[in-house]
Coordinates of C-alpha atoms in Angstrom, one line a residue:
M1 CA 43.9 -16.1 -21.3
E2 CA 44.8 -14.8 -24.8
K3 CA 47.6 -12.3 -25.3
K4 CA 46.0 -8.8 -25.9
Q5 CA 47.6 -6.4 -28.3
V6 CA 44.6 -3.9 -28.7
Y7 CA 46.4 -0.4 -28.4
K8 CA 47.9 2.5 -29.9
M9 CA 51.2 4.3 -28.8
D10 CA 53.2 7.7 -30.4
S11 CA 55.9 9.5 -29.9
I12 CA 54.6 13.0 -29.3
S13 CA 54.7 15.3 -32.6
R14 CA 52.6 18.0 -34.5
D15 CA 51.4 14.7 -36.4
N16 CA 49.7 13.0 -34.2
I17 CA 48.4 15.1 -31.1
P18 CA 44.8 15.0 -31.0
K19 CA 42.9 18.5 -32.6
S20 CA 40.9 18.8 -29.5
L21 CA 40.1 17.5 -26.2
D22 CA 37.0 18.0 -23.9
C23 CA 39.3 17.7 -20.7
F24 CA 43.2 17.7 -19.9
I25 CA 44.0 16.5 -16.8
I26 CA 47.5 17.0 -15.1
A27 CA 49.2 17.3 -11.6
A28 CA 50.5 20.5 -10.5
G29 CA 54.4 20.2 -9.9
A30 CA 57.7 22.2 -10.0
D31 CA 59.1 18.9 -11.9
Y32 CA 60.8 19.9 -15.3
R33 CA 58.0 17.4 -16.8
S34 CA 55.1 19.0 -15.1
Y35 CA 53.6 20.9 -18.2
V36 CA 55.5 19.8 -21.1
N37 CA 52.7 17.9 -22.5
L38 CA 50.3 20.8 -21.9
E39 CA 52.8 23.0 -23.4
K40 CA 53.2 20.6 -26.9
L41 CA 49.2 20.3 -27.0
V42 CA 48.6 24.2 -26.9
A43 CA 51.5 25.0 -29.1
S44 CA 50.2 22.6 -31.6
G45 CA 46.7 23.9 -31.8
C46 CA 45.1 21.3 -29.8
K47 CA 41.8 22.9 -28.8
I48 CA 41.6 22.0 -24.6
N49 CA 37.9 22.9 -23.5
K50 CA 38.9 22.3 -19.9
L51 CA 42.3 22.0 -17.9
I52 CA 41.6 19.9 -14.9
I53 CA 44.8 20.6 -12.4
Y54 CA 45.3 18.3 -9.1
D55 CA 47.0 21.1 -6.6
F56 CA 48.6 18.6 -4.0
K57 CA 48.8 20.9 -0.5
Q58 CA 52.1 19.0 0.2
R59 CA 53.9 20.1 -3.2
Q60 CA 52.9 23.9 -2.5
S61 CA 55.7 26.3 -1.3
T62 CA 55.2 29.9 -0.8
E63 CA 59.1 30.5 0.5
D64 CA 61.0 29.4 -2.4
Q65 CA 59.7 31.8 -5.3
E66 CA 61.6 29.7 -8.3
Y67 CA 59.8 26.7 -6.8
A68 CA 56.7 28.4 -7.0
N69 CA 57.2 30.0 -10.5
A70 CA 57.7 26.5 -11.8
Y71 CA 54.9 25.2 -9.9
N72 CA 52.4 27.9 -11.4
K73 CA 53.7 27.6 -14.9
Y74 CA 50.6 26.4 -16.1
S75 CA 48.7 29.6 -15.8
E76 CA 51.5 31.0 -18.5
I77 CA 50.5 28.3 -21.0
Y78 CA 46.8 28.0 -20.7
S79 CA 44.4 30.8 -20.3
E80 CA 41.2 29.4 -20.7
E81 CA 38.7 27.2 -18.5
T82 CA 40.6 25.7 -15.6
V83 CA 39.3 23.5 -12.7
L84 CA 41.8 23.4 -10.1
I85 CA 41.4 20.4 -7.4
E86 CA 43.1 20.7 -4.1
S87 CA 44.3 17.5 -3.0
D88 CA 45.9 15.4 -0.6
I89 CA 48.7 13.4 -2.0
T90 CA 48.9 10.8 0.6
Q91 CA 44.8 10.3 0.1
P92 CA 44.5 8.7 -3.4
T93 CA 40.6 7.7 -2.6
T94 CA 39.8 11.6 -2.4
C95 CA 40.6 12.2 -6.0
V96 CA 37.4 10.6 -7.5
P97 CA 34.8 12.7 -5.0
N98 CA 36.8 16.1 -6.2
L99 CA 36.1 15.0 -10.1
T100 CA 32.7 14.3 -9.5
K101 CA 31.4 17.5 -8.3
N102 CA 29.5 19.6 -10.6
N103 CA 29.8 17.1 -13.3
I104 CA 33.2 18.0 -14.1
I105 CA 33.6 14.9 -16.6
C106 CA 30.9 12.8 -18.4
P107 CA 31.1 9.4 -20.1
T108 CA 30.8 10.9 -23.6
E109 CA 33.8 13.2 -23.3
K110 CA 37.2 12.9 -25.1
I111 CA 39.8 12.9 -22.1
G112 CA 43.4 13.6 -21.8
L113 CA 45.4 12.1 -18.6
D114 CA 49.2 13.3 -18.4
I115 CA 50.5 10.9 -15.7
S116 CA 54.0 12.4 -15.7
C117 CA 53.7 13.9 -12.2
F118 CA 51.0 11.8 -10.6
T119 CA 51.8 9.3 -8.1
K120 CA 51.1 5.7 -9.2
P121 CA 48.2 5.3 -6.6
Y122 CA 46.5 8.7 -8.0
F123 CA 46.1 7.6 -11.7
F124 CA 45.4 4.1 -10.9
V125 CA 42.4 5.7 -8.8
L126 CA 41.5 8.2 -11.4
L127 CA 41.7 5.5 -14.3
K128 CA 39.6 2.9 -12.6
Y129 CA 37.3 5.8 -11.8
L130 CA 37.0 6.7 -15.7
S131 CA 36.5 3.1 -16.8
H132 CA 33.6 2.9 -14.4
I133 CA 31.7 5.4 -15.8
K134 CA 32.5 3.9 -19.1
I135 CA 34.7 5.8 -20.9
K136 CA 35.9 3.7 -23.7
L137 CA 39.2 5.1 -24.8
I138 CA 41.7 7.6 -23.0
H139 CA 44.6 9.5 -24.1
V140 CA 47.6 9.0 -21.5
F141 CA 50.5 11.0 -21.9
Y142 CA 53.8 10.4 -20.2
T143 CA 57.3 12.2 -20.5
Q144 CA 60.2 10.5 -19.9
P145 CA 63.0 12.1 -17.8
R146 CA 66.3 12.7 -18.8
A147 CA 67.8 11.6 -15.8
Y148 CA 66.7 10.9 -12.4
R149 CA 67.9 12.5 -9.1
F150 CA 70.5 10.3 -6.9
T151 CA 71.3 11.9 -3.3
S152 CA 74.9 10.7 -3.5
A153 CA 77.4 9.7 -6.2
S154 CA 75.9 6.0 -5.7
Y155 CA 73.3 4.6 -7.7
C156 CA 71.9 3.1 -4.7
S157 CA 71.1 6.4 -3.3
Y158 CA 67.7 7.0 -5.2
K159 CA 64.7 7.8 -3.0
S160 CA 61.3 9.0 -4.5
S161 CA 59.8 9.2 -0.7
S162 CA 61.0 9.6 2.9
G163 CA 60.1 8.0 6.2
P164 CA 58.6 4.8 7.1
I165 CA 56.3 3.1 4.7
S166 CA 52.8 1.0 5.0
V167 CA 52.3 -1.6 2.5
R168 CA 48.7 -2.0 1.2
E169 CA 46.3 -2.2 -1.6
I170 CA 45.7 0.5 -4.2
P171 CA 41.9 1.4 -3.5
S172 CA 39.6 -0.1 -5.9
F173 CA 42.3 -2.9 -6.7
P174 CA 41.6 -5.2 -3.9
G175 CA 41.5 -8.5 -6.2
S176 CA 38.9 -11.0 -5.3
E177 CA 39.1 -13.5 -2.5
S178 CA 40.5 -16.9 -3.5
R179 CA 41.5 -20.2 -2.3
Q180 CA 44.1 -20.9 -4.7
P181 CA 46.8 -22.9 -3.6
E182 CA 49.6 -20.7 -4.7
R183 CA 50.1 -16.7 -4.4
M184 CA 52.0 -14.9 -6.8
L185 CA 53.8 -11.7 -6.5
V186 CA 54.8 -10.1 -9.8
V187 CA 57.3 -6.8 -8.9
F188 CA 58.1 -4.4 -11.5
L189 CA 61.4 -3.4 -10.4
G190 CA 62.5 0.2 -9.9
F191 CA 65.4 1.7 -8.0
D192 CA 64.1 1.7 -4.6
G193 CA 65.5 -1.9 -3.6
D194 CA 64.4 -1.7 0.0
L195 CA 60.7 -1.4 -0.9
S196 CA 60.5 -4.8 -3.3
T197 CA 62.0 -6.6 -0.4
E198 CA 59.7 -5.3 2.2
I199 CA 56.5 -6.1 -0.1
S200 CA 57.7 -9.3 -0.8
E201 CA 58.3 -10.0 3.3
I202 CA 54.5 -8.8 3.8
V203 CA 52.9 -10.5 1.1
A204 CA 54.8 -13.7 1.7
P205 CA 54.0 -15.3 -1.7
T206 CA 54.6 -18.9 -2.9
K207 CA 56.2 -17.7 -6.0
I208 CA 57.9 -14.3 -7.2
V209 CA 58.1 -13.1 -10.5
L210 CA 60.4 -10.1 -11.1
V211 CA 60.0 -7.9 -14.1
N212 CA 62.5 -5.4 -15.1
G213 CA 62.5 -2.8 -18.0
F214 CA 64.4 -3.8 -21.1
P215 CA 65.0 -1.8 -23.4
S216 CA 64.8 1.0 -20.6
F217 CA 64.9 4.7 -21.1
E218 CA 68.8 4.6 -20.8
A219 CA 70.8 1.4 -20.9
K220 CA 72.3 2.2 -17.2
Y221 CA 68.6 2.1 -15.9
K222 CA 68.3 -1.5 -16.3
D223 CA 71.6 -2.5 -14.4
I224 CA 70.5 0.0 -11.7
S225 CA 67.3 -1.8 -11.1
L226 CA 69.2 -5.1 -11.1
I227 CA 71.8 -3.8 -8.8
N228 CA 69.5 -2.0 -6.4
N229 CA 67.2 -5.4 -6.2
E230 CA 70.0 -7.8 -5.8
K231 CA 68.7 -9.4 -2.6
L232 CA 65.0 -10.2 -4.2
I233 CA 66.5 -11.2 -7.5
N234 CA 68.6 -14.0 -5.8
A235 CA 65.7 -15.2 -3.9
S236 CA 63.2 -15.5 -6.4
G237 CA 64.6 -17.4 -9.2
K238 CA 62.2 -15.8 -12.2
L239 CA 63.4 -12.7 -13.8
L240 CA 61.4 -11.4 -16.9
Y241 CA 61.7 -8.2 -19.3
S242 CA 59.4 -5.8 -20.6
K243 CA 59.6 -2.9 -22.7
S244 CA 60.2 0.2 -20.6
S245 CA 58.2 2.8 -22.9
N246 CA 55.1 0.0 -23.7
P247 CA 52.7 -0.3 -21.1
F248 CA 51.2 -2.9 -23.7
D249 CA 54.3 -5.1 -23.6
T250 CA 53.7 -5.0 -19.9
Y251 CA 50.0 -6.2 -20.2
N252 CA 50.8 -8.9 -22.3
T253 CA 53.8 -10.2 -20.0
L254 CA 50.7 -10.0 -17.4
A255 CA 48.4 -11.9 -19.4
K256 CA 51.0 -14.6 -20.1
L257 CA 51.8 -15.1 -16.4
A258 CA 48.0 -15.4 -15.6
S259 CA 47.7 -17.9 -18.5
D260 CA 50.5 -19.8 -17.0
Y261 CA 49.8 -19.9 -13.7
Q262 CA 45.9 -20.4 -13.4
N263 CA 46.1 -22.0 -10.2
A264 CA 47.7 -18.8 -8.4
T265 CA 46.1 -15.5 -7.3
L266 CA 47.9 -12.5 -8.7
N267 CA 49.5 -9.7 -6.5
I268 CA 51.0 -6.9 -8.7
A269 CA 53.7 -4.1 -7.2
P270 CA 54.2 -1.4 -9.7
L271 CA 57.4 -0.1 -8.6
G272 CA 59.0 0.4 -11.6
N273 CA 58.3 3.6 -14.1
K274 CA 55.2 4.9 -14.9
P275 CA 54.6 3.3 -18.5
M276 CA 55.1 -0.3 -17.1
A277 CA 53.0 0.7 -14.1
L278 CA 50.1 2.0 -16.7
G279 CA 50.2 -1.6 -18.4
A280 CA 49.8 -3.0 -15.0
C281 CA 46.7 -0.6 -14.0
L282 CA 45.0 -1.5 -17.7
F283 CA 45.8 -5.3 -16.9
A284 CA 43.8 -5.0 -13.5
I285 CA 41.2 -3.0 -14.7
H286 CA 40.6 -5.7 -17.2
N287 CA 40.9 -8.4 -14.5
P288 CA 39.4 -7.4 -11.5
N289 CA 40.5 -10.7 -10.0
V290 CA 44.0 -8.9 -9.5
R291 CA 45.2 -7.3 -6.4
I292 CA 47.5 -4.2 -6.5
I293 CA 49.7 -3.4 -3.9
Y294 CA 51.8 -0.5 -3.2
P295 CA 54.2 0.8 -0.4
Y296 CA 52.7 4.1 0.9
P297 CA 55.4 6.6 2.2
E298 CA 55.0 9.1 4.9
S299 CA 56.0 11.6 2.3
Y300 CA 56.6 11.8 -1.4
V301 CA 59.8 13.8 -2.7
N302 CA 58.7 16.7 -4.9
I303 CA 61.2 16.5 -7.5
T304 CA 62.9 13.7 -8.6
T305 CA 64.1 14.3 -12.0
D306 CA 66.2 16.4 -14.3
K307 CA 65.1 17.9 -17.5
C308 CA 62.9 16.0 -20.2
S309 CA 63.5 13.1 -22.9
L310 CA 60.8 11.9 -25.0
S311 CA 56.9 12.5 -24.7
W312 CA 54.5 9.6 -25.4
M313 CA 51.0 9.4 -26.1
Y314 CA 49.0 5.9 -25.4
T315 CA 45.3 5.5 -26.3
L316 CA 44.2 3.1 -23.9
P317 CA 41.1 1.0 -24.3
L318 CA 39.4 1.2 -20.8
Q319 CA 36.7 -1.4 -21.6
D320 CA 37.9 -4.9 -22.1
L321 CA 37.8 -5.4 -25.8
A322 CA 38.3 -9.3 -25.7

């Protein structure tokens, strides 16, 4: 498999924001990053014909007025056509039926998707559906956090979810049945070290490859990932690095692994940041034999970051151009 480098990525500025989008898809939330890109698009004069908002019932709150104000801030930013899709954050398969009602999106449309506050299973399924209806290119937006929230002074205290987890495939990414002698697990490291170990125990791979973000958003994040995943790192013996903000570097890393280990079935666990997960998603869309697995929690933490750093726009070729 040849290395692929068909992509475009930009740090968002007035000079590179699209002049128009037929629709812009976002996830409602009270996180600082929920509406940053919507604000930037509107302020720069981008004509958004339709705003599609996924409204997760688990994130709604009527008791905390400050939270509710932050959650509903989109209505202050954008006042034209809005499609509100009520959703269950634990059921990513519901995102497609809700999106297809009344022909909300058609294949010829110019689409923007902000993944900043979507869970990974949700935006994986969304992108797979958009590729299925033959959307060729899509603008994906992402805002880096200024800082992550740790529950105590320890960097081992980060939690993006709570309760028991169940490890299973992300819908529409089951991979293919294979009798290959090797079963490779590629884990993109995050801060929740227990999750990576549990996934490894469940998959029981014959080979483990770990990928850490470097350079990371902040220098310390690379080390926090290593500290929190020390047990699995010591057991695997193979640690690679991929640029944290560049999903296409992640894509190329996976393409190289697939080429080097052609006798292995490929299982990917995207536990790291969202740009890296985005690269894994695009690779799996172009290579349907790849299986994506993820730890589904009992519940997600609604706000896991503080303030915002850089915002990025990635132009993704959803149809494999090779």
